[in-house]
Tab-separated table of C-alpha atoms in Angstrom:
chain	number	residue	atom	x	y	z
A	1183	UNK	CA	-0.024	-0.168	-0.075
A	1184	UNK	CA	1.241	3.508	-0.928
A	1185	UNK	CA	2.435	5.337	2.071
A	1186	UNK	CA	0.151	8.479	2.575
A	1187	UNK	CA	1.267	11.608	4.293
A	1188	UNK	CA	0.309	11.423	8.140
A	1189	UNK	CA	-1.153	14.679	9.579
A	1190	UNK	CA	-1.947	15.902	13.368
A	1191	UNK	CA	-5.349	17.558	13.066
A	1192	UNK	CA	-6.111	21.137	14.469
A	1193	UNK	CA	-7.887	20.531	17.870
A	1194	UNK	CA	-8.921	23.428	20.051
A	1195	UNK	CA	-7.094	23.533	23.496
A	1196	UNK	CA	-5.044	20.223	22.337
A	1197	UNK	CA	-2.903	21.025	19.193
A	1198	UNK	CA	-0.354	23.307	21.064
A	1199	UNK	CA	3.448	22.798	21.322
A	1200	UNK	CA	3.202	20.491	24.509
A	1201	UNK	CA	1.064	17.991	22.630
A	1202	UNK	CA	3.173	18.130	19.522
A	1203	UNK	CA	6.206	17.341	21.684
A	1204	UNK	CA	4.321	14.362	23.047
A	1205	UNK	CA	3.699	13.153	19.382
A	1206	UNK	CA	7.209	13.685	18.270
A	1207	UNK	CA	8.436	11.580	21.135
A	1208	UNK	CA	7.535	8.672	18.623
A	1209	UNK	CA	8.827	10.108	15.466
A	1210	UNK	CA	6.191	12.662	14.790
A	1211	UNK	CA	4.279	13.040	11.711
A	1212	UNK	CA	4.589	14.737	8.253
A	1213	UNK	CA	2.642	18.053	9.139
A	1214	UNK	CA	1.327	19.405	12.409
A	1215	UNK	CA	-1.754	21.581	12.185
A	1216	UNK	CA	-1.939	24.120	15.078
A	1217	UNK	CA	-5.029	24.672	17.182
A	1218	UNK	CA	-7.547	27.493	15.701
A	1219	UNK	CA	-5.860	30.928	15.762
A	1220	UNK	CA	-8.561	33.589	15.998
A	1221	UNK	CA	-7.863	36.216	13.444
A	1222	UNK	CA	-9.120	39.314	15.527
A	1223	UNK	CA	-7.167	38.114	18.548
A	1224	UNK	CA	-4.063	37.701	16.540
A	1225	UNK	CA	-4.422	41.126	15.061
A	1226	UNK	CA	-4.777	42.565	18.772
A	1227	UNK	CA	-1.740	40.633	19.911
A	1228	UNK	CA	-3.245	39.974	23.158
A	1229	UNK	CA	-1.230	38.255	26.052
A	1230	UNK	CA	-2.072	34.749	24.768
A	1231	UNK	CA	-1.344	34.933	21.185
A	1232	UNK	CA	2.519	34.359	21.653
A	1233	UNK	CA	1.518	30.924	22.939
A	1234	UNK	CA	-0.611	30.172	19.920
A	1235	UNK	CA	2.418	30.970	17.658
A	1236	UNK	CA	4.913	28.686	19.144
A	1237	UNK	CA	5.949	26.488	16.485
A	1238	UNK	CA	7.988	23.697	18.164
A	1239	UNK	CA	9.177	20.948	17.971
A	1240	UNK	CA	9.283	20.747	14.340
A	1241	UNK	CA	8.771	24.196	12.889
A	1242	UNK	CA	9.237	23.238	9.312
A	1243	UNK	CA	6.228	20.843	9.731
A	1244	UNK	CA	3.678	23.501	11.061
A	1245	UNK	CA	0.583	24.664	9.321
A	1246	UNK	CA	-1.265	27.524	11.087
A	1247	UNK	CA	-5.041	27.187	11.267
A	1248	UNK	CA	-6.930	30.365	11.076
A	1249	UNK	CA	-10.398	31.119	12.112
A	1250	UNK	CA	-12.739	34.099	12.068
A	1251	UNK	CA	-15.763	35.575	10.633
A	1252	UNK	CA	-14.722	38.571	8.875
A	1253	UNK	CA	-12.892	38.673	5.645
A	1254	UNK	CA	-10.717	41.740	5.982
A	1255	UNK	CA	-9.679	40.474	9.538
A	1256	UNK	CA	-8.717	36.941	7.963
A	1257	UNK	CA	-6.738	38.502	5.056
A	1258	UNK	CA	-4.586	40.882	7.626
A	1259	UNK	CA	-4.189	37.920	10.109
A	1260	UNK	CA	-2.821	35.827	7.512
A	1261	UNK	CA	-0.169	38.413	6.617
A	1262	UNK	CA	1.287	37.858	10.169
A	1263	UNK	CA	1.176	34.091	9.745
A	1264	UNK	CA	2.834	34.237	6.318
A	1265	UNK	CA	5.949	35.882	8.031
A	1266	UNK	CA	5.986	32.879	10.530
A	1267	UNK	CA	8.035	29.432	9.918
A	1268	UNK	CA	6.080	26.481	8.551
A	1269	UNK	CA	4.290	24.891	5.545
A	1270	UNK	CA	1.436	27.246	5.250
A	1271	UNK	CA	-2.007	28.408	6.535
A	1272	UNK	CA	-5.110	26.565	6.348
A	1273	UNK	CA	-8.816	28.205	6.690
A	1274	UNK	CA	-10.942	26.504	9.145
A	1275	UNK	CA	-14.209	26.085	7.518
A	1276	UNK	CA	-15.092	22.618	9.206
A	1277	UNK	CA	-15.680	23.518	12.981
A	1278	UNK	CA	-19.425	23.204	13.733
A	1279	UNK	CA	-19.248	23.704	17.420
A	1280	UNK	CA	-22.139	26.556	18.114
A	1281	UNK	CA	-19.694	28.664	19.856
A	1282	UNK	CA	-17.686	28.971	16.655
A	1283	UNK	CA	-20.368	28.762	13.758
A	1284	UNK	CA	-22.759	30.999	15.518
A	1285	UNK	CA	-20.243	33.803	14.965
A	1286	UNK	CA	-20.040	33.365	11.349
A	1287	UNK	CA	-16.696	31.178	11.704
A	1288	UNK	CA	-15.903	27.651	10.885
A	1289	UNK	CA	-18.435	25.945	8.702
A	1290	UNK	CA	-20.355	28.945	8.358
A	1291	UNK	CA	-17.880	29.986	5.371
A	1292	UNK	CA	-19.493	27.021	3.664
A	1293	UNK	CA	-23.048	28.214	4.160
A	1294	UNK	CA	-22.578	31.840	3.609
A	1295	UNK	CA	-22.965	33.968	0.400
A	1296	UNK	CA	-20.634	32.599	-1.915
A	1297	UNK	CA	-19.184	35.962	-2.903
A	1298	UNK	CA	-18.335	36.558	0.786
A	1299	UNK	CA	-16.348	33.424	1.198
A	1300	UNK	CA	-14.687	33.945	-2.088
A	1301	UNK	CA	-13.720	37.306	-1.060
A	1302	UNK	CA	-12.176	35.896	2.188
A	1303	UNK	CA	-10.180	33.288	0.456
A	1304	UNK	CA	-8.785	35.622	-2.066
A	1305	UNK	CA	-7.459	38.008	0.446
A	1306	UNK	CA	-5.755	35.286	2.454
A	1307	UNK	CA	-4.154	34.076	-0.757
A	1308	UNK	CA	-3.051	37.405	-1.443
A	1309	UNK	CA	-1.423	38.022	1.877
A	1310	UNK	CA	0.473	34.642	1.312
A	1311	UNK	CA	1.445	35.511	-2.204
A	1312	UNK	CA	2.729	38.967	-1.146
A	1313	UNK	CA	5.325	37.289	1.181
A	1314	UNK	CA	7.907	35.125	-0.500
A	1315	UNK	CA	10.718	33.694	1.311
A	1316	UNK	CA	14.253	33.697	0.310
A	1317	UNK	CA	13.874	31.052	-2.284
A	1318	UNK	CA	11.040	32.966	-3.775
A	1319	UNK	CA	8.333	30.622	-2.514
A	1320	UNK	CA	5.165	31.508	-0.597
A	1321	UNK	CA	3.173	29.630	2.201
A	1322	UNK	CA	0.526	27.042	1.001
A	1323	UNK	CA	-3.012	27.884	1.302
A	1324	UNK	CA	-5.385	24.831	2.411
A	1325	UNK	CA	-8.853	24.753	3.714
A	1326	UNK	CA	-10.221	22.153	6.072
A	1327	UNK	CA	-13.958	21.478	5.678
A	1328	UNK	CA	-17.039	19.368	6.153
A	1329	UNK	CA	-19.708	18.083	3.640
A	1330	UNK	CA	-21.816	21.099	4.524
A	1331	UNK	CA	-25.227	21.438	6.074
A	1332	UNK	CA	-27.889	18.628	6.118
A	1333	UNK	CA	-29.079	19.372	2.568
A	1334	UNK	CA	-25.764	19.071	1.017
A	1335	UNK	CA	-25.246	17.288	-2.300
A	1336	UNK	CA	-21.934	16.116	-4.304
A	1337	UNK	CA	-22.890	18.821	-6.694
A	1338	UNK	CA	-22.872	21.498	-3.983
A	1339	UNK	CA	-19.593	20.121	-2.646
A	1340	UNK	CA	-17.894	20.127	-5.991
A	1341	UNK	CA	-19.085	23.620	-6.829
A	1342	UNK	CA	-17.903	24.735	-3.608
A	1343	UNK	CA	-14.497	23.275	-3.976
A	1344	UNK	CA	-14.209	24.632	-7.470
A	1345	UNK	CA	-14.625	27.837	-6.159
A	1346	UNK	CA	-11.808	27.359	-3.534
A	1347	UNK	CA	-9.386	26.041	-6.270
A	1348	UNK	CA	-10.350	29.205	-8.393
A	1349	UNK	CA	-9.231	31.278	-5.641
A	1350	UNK	CA	-6.068	29.730	-5.260
A	1351	UNK	CA	-6.517	27.001	-2.538
A	1352	UNK	CA	-3.626	24.504	-2.804
A	1353	UNK	CA	-4.815	21.433	-0.611
A	1354	UNK	CA	-8.231	20.491	0.820
A	1355	UNK	CA	-8.976	18.231	3.907
A	1356	UNK	CA	-12.400	16.832	4.047
A	1357	UNK	CA	-14.030	15.382	7.212
A	1358	UNK	CA	-16.870	13.817	5.743
A	1359	UNK	CA	-19.747	14.720	8.171
A	1360	UNK	CA	-22.391	17.145	7.826
A	1361	UNK	CA	-22.742	20.223	10.198
A	1362	UNK	CA	-24.975	18.270	12.590
A	1363	UNK	CA	-23.574	14.810	12.346
A	1364	UNK	CA	-21.703	13.588	15.417
A	1365	UNK	CA	-18.923	11.262	15.855
A	1366	UNK	CA	-21.547	8.238	16.239
A	1367	UNK	CA	-22.140	8.510	12.611
A	1368	UNK	CA	-19.344	6.839	10.584
A	1369	UNK	CA	-17.406	9.363	8.437
A	1370	UNK	CA	-18.344	8.996	4.566
A	1371	UNK	CA	-14.853	8.069	3.089
A	1372	UNK	CA	-16.485	7.573	-0.347
A	1373	UNK	CA	-16.827	11.662	-0.437
A	1374	UNK	CA	-13.038	11.948	-0.249
A	1375	UNK	CA	-12.563	9.565	-3.035
A	1376	UNK	CA	-15.097	11.537	-5.202
A	1377	UNK	CA	-12.982	14.652	-4.419
A	1378	UNK	CA	-9.600	13.069	-5.606
A	1379	UNK	CA	-11.379	12.172	-8.762
A	1380	UNK	CA	-12.861	15.567	-9.359
A	1381	UNK	CA	-9.739	17.475	-8.410
A	1382	UNK	CA	-6.853	15.198	-9.471
A	1383	UNK	CA	-4.370	18.010	-9.376
A	1384	UNK	CA	-5.270	19.085	-5.924
A	1385	UNK	CA	-4.056	17.080	-2.732
A	1386	UNK	CA	-6.999	15.857	-0.895
A	1387	UNK	CA	-6.857	14.857	2.761
A	1388	UNK	CA	-8.863	12.287	4.468
A	1389	UNK	CA	-9.959	13.178	7.975
A	1390	UNK	CA	-12.291	11.112	10.165
A	1391	UNK	CA	-12.533	7.620	12.173
A	1392	UNK	CA	-8.745	6.690	11.697
A	1393	UNK	CA	-7.747	4.946	15.055
A	1394	UNK	CA	-5.366	2.422	14.317
A	1395	UNK	CA	-3.435	0.622	11.352
A	1396	UNK	CA	-6.625	-1.402	10.283
A	1397	UNK	CA	-8.699	1.648	10.071
A	1398	UNK	CA	-6.034	3.639	8.247
A	1399	UNK	CA	-5.842	0.783	5.819
A	1400	UNK	CA	-9.397	0.773	5.388
A	1401	UNK	CA	-9.516	4.433	4.919
A	1402	UNK	CA	-6.826	4.440	2.259
A	1403	UNK	CA	-8.672	1.665	0.336
A	1404	UNK	CA	-11.927	3.659	0.387
A	1405	UNK	CA	-10.037	6.698	-1.023
A	1406	UNK	CA	-6.855	5.212	-2.529
A	1407	UNK	CA	-6.009	8.518	-4.403
A	1408	UNK	CA	-6.069	10.630	-1.280
A	1409	UNK	CA	-2.909	12.527	-0.571
A	1410	UNK	CA	-2.744	12.050	3.165
A	1411	UNK	CA	-4.563	11.111	6.228
A	1412	UNK	CA	-5.206	13.279	9.205
A	1413	UNK	CA	-5.715	12.155	12.773
A	1414	UNK	CA	-7.508	14.263	15.599
A	1415	UNK	CA	-8.881	12.454	18.867
A	1416	UNK	CA	-6.873	9.320	18.567
A	1417	UNK	CA	-3.837	10.937	18.389
A	1418	UNK	CA	-4.874	12.703	21.813
A	1419	UNK	CA	-5.585	9.100	23.245
A	1420	UNK	CA	-2.476	7.498	21.682
A	1421	UNK	CA	0.223	10.005	20.739
A	1422	UNK	CA	2.195	6.889	19.284
A	1423	UNK	CA	-0.667	6.407	16.603
A	1424	UNK	CA	1.619	7.660	13.713
A	1425	UNK	CA	4.279	5.502	14.718
A	1426	UNK	CA	1.869	2.639	15.076
A	1427	UNK	CA	0.715	2.922	11.589
A	1428	UNK	CA	4.282	3.073	10.268
A	1429	UNK	CA	5.671	0.222	12.299
A	1430	UNK	CA	7.443	-2.448	10.738
A	1431	UNK	CA	6.218	-6.280	10.786
A	1432	UNK	CA	9.097	-7.227	13.217
A	1433	UNK	CA	9.471	-3.912	15.017
A	1434	UNK	CA	8.692	-3.417	18.756
A	1435	UNK	CA	8.610	-0.287	20.884
A	1436	UNK	CA	8.311	-0.042	24.606
A	1437	UNK	CA	6.253	2.938	25.865
A	1438	UNK	CA	6.436	3.995	29.494
A	1439	UNK	CA	2.847	5.368	29.852
A	1440	UNK	CA	3.431	6.956	33.214
A	1441	UNK	CA	6.236	8.874	32.128
A	1442	UNK	CA	4.644	10.120	29.030
A	1443	UNK	CA	1.790	11.503	31.371
A	1444	UNK	CA	4.205	13.189	33.653
A	1445	UNK	CA	6.355	14.877	30.918
A	1446	UNK	CA	3.173	16.196	29.099
A	1447	UNK	CA	2.304	18.112	32.436
A	1448	UNK	CA	5.960	19.469	32.263
A	1449	UNK	CA	5.581	20.460	28.765
A	1450	UNK	CA	2.325	22.288	29.426
A	1451	UNK	CA	3.923	24.153	32.146
A	1452	UNK	CA	6.689	25.298	29.696
A	1453	UNK	CA	4.574	26.059	26.630
A	1454	UNK	CA	1.340	27.281	27.905
A	1455	UNK	CA	0.464	30.342	30.359
A	1456	UNK	CA	-0.571	29.175	33.853
A	1457	UNK	CA	-4.062	30.256	33.200
A	1458	UNK	CA	-4.467	27.547	30.699
A	1459	UNK	CA	-2.788	24.637	32.541
A	1460	UNK	CA	-5.877	23.084	34.062
A	1461	UNK	CA	-8.082	23.272	30.917
A	1462	UNK	CA	-5.005	21.752	28.630
A	1463	UNK	CA	-4.435	18.869	31.205
A	1464	UNK	CA	-8.161	18.141	31.321
A	1465	UNK	CA	-8.441	17.959	27.616
A	1466	UNK	CA	-5.481	15.762	27.254
A	1467	UNK	CA	-6.346	13.488	29.929
A	1468	UNK	CA	-9.912	13.018	28.996
A	1469	UNK	CA	-8.715	10.983	25.960
A	1470	UNK	CA	-5.239	9.722	27.280
A	1471	UNK	CA	-6.970	7.856	30.414
A	1472	UNK	CA	-9.112	5.618	28.179
A	1473	UNK	CA	-5.959	3.479	27.514
A	1474	UNK	CA	-5.979	1.925	30.894
A	1475	UNK	CA	-7.735	-0.755	32.908
A	1476	UNK	CA	-9.633	1.377	35.190
A	1477	UNK	CA	-9.820	4.336	32.482
A	1478	UNK	CA	-13.063	6.047	34.074
A	1479	UNK	CA	-11.435	6.010	37.459
A	1480	UNK	CA	-8.066	7.381	36.336
A	1481	UNK	CA	-9.914	9.934	34.337
A	1482	UNK	CA	-12.174	11.150	36.942
A	1483	UNK	CA	-9.065	11.490	39.283
A	1484	UNK	CA	-7.238	13.611	36.512
A	1485	UNK	CA	-10.272	15.770	35.651
A	1486	UNK	CA	-10.717	16.815	39.370
A	1487	UNK	CA	-7.147	17.370	40.106
A	1488	UNK	CA	-6.804	20.530	42.119
A	1489	UNK	CA	-3.420	21.544	40.438
A	1490	UNK	CA	-0.537	20.242	38.525
A	1491	UNK	CA	0.990	18.965	41.768
A	1492	UNK	CA	-1.871	17.051	42.512
A	1493	UNK	CA	-2.187	15.725	38.956
A	1494	UNK	CA	1.325	14.368	39.239
A	1495	UNK	CA	0.369	12.659	42.542
A	1496	UNK	CA	-2.676	11.176	41.035
A	1497	UNK	CA	-0.741	9.692	38.112
A	1498	UNK	CA	1.835	8.117	40.617
A	1499	UNK	CA	-0.881	6.891	42.669
A	1500	UNK	CA	-2.710	5.162	39.716
A	1501	UNK	CA	0.360	3.394	38.494
A	1502	UNK	CA	1.368	2.286	42.033
A	1503	UNK	CA	-1.955	0.417	41.932
A	1504	UNK	CA	-1.969	-0.854	38.470
A	1505	UNK	CA	1.629	-1.326	37.560
A	1506	UNK	CA	0.858	-3.468	34.801
A	1507	UNK	CA	-0.579	-0.545	33.047
A	1508	UNK	CA	2.682	1.365	33.071
A	1509	UNK	CA	4.668	-0.257	30.240
A	1510	UNK	CA	3.310	-0.952	26.723
A	1511	UNK	CA	4.929	-2.822	23.905
A	1512	UNK	CA	3.822	-1.285	20.637
A	1513	UNK	CA	3.840	-3.949	17.697
A	1514	UNK	CA	1.973	-4.505	14.514
A	1515	UNK	CA	-1.140	-6.605	15.222
């Protein structure tokens, strides 16, 4: 099977540098999308923006994901991101969380008047084109999107994507669910396959429901011409998932899952403002704790930690009670 690009998805409160370090410990991936960067906040350069702009541990693989509801602000924010390290800028047109979509951001760009969305994309593309590096290259413009709202159709999706390509979009990621569909409905990978046929010269990334090697294999078989596979929540549960997918038949890797948890806390302390520590730990451990024998107990302990010192104590306490959960041998099933 042809090896596809492996990409870490943009996840709010998760795809920050501390988490990327966690993924990088196992060899990392081909591209790391950042968590959403709000265009208005970036332009105001508030006290938190410097943390959103951290590019480690592999700056050359960073893709800055931009969100916002106003075309002009998106274009002006793209000028700032164009000067940063990394591969390019990605436009968030897929987030359907009410607190995002109700503001006119996220998936709302797929549902607005076409002229408004076209204007925004062209402004961002212009900002990137006007900032060339020393080799004369510009940052790549990409879009992450869903299928649309509940009355979507292939024709509507194709028409929307044609507009994006005409405006200069160079790569598209499709999370093949509608605005209202939740994770209980399986991703419709066949729509990714459709896009690869319709736009053979544009890299199309598959996103959704890849959780291990077998599901990666199934996804790629469903959309064999996709350029890459993007993984979100399962990367938070298993930061080693990209290495798991690439693991050789006879290869084995030992993972100290207690140390990984403690290292993540230390990296959060280094890479995030103190005001964010609690929520960043809660977000990560809500997924990571699902790996263990007494997952709900461990998860509850971590969610209710008073502070980082308490969180570390609860990690040590769990593995003292469940020592067999500490070490894991990663190998191909």
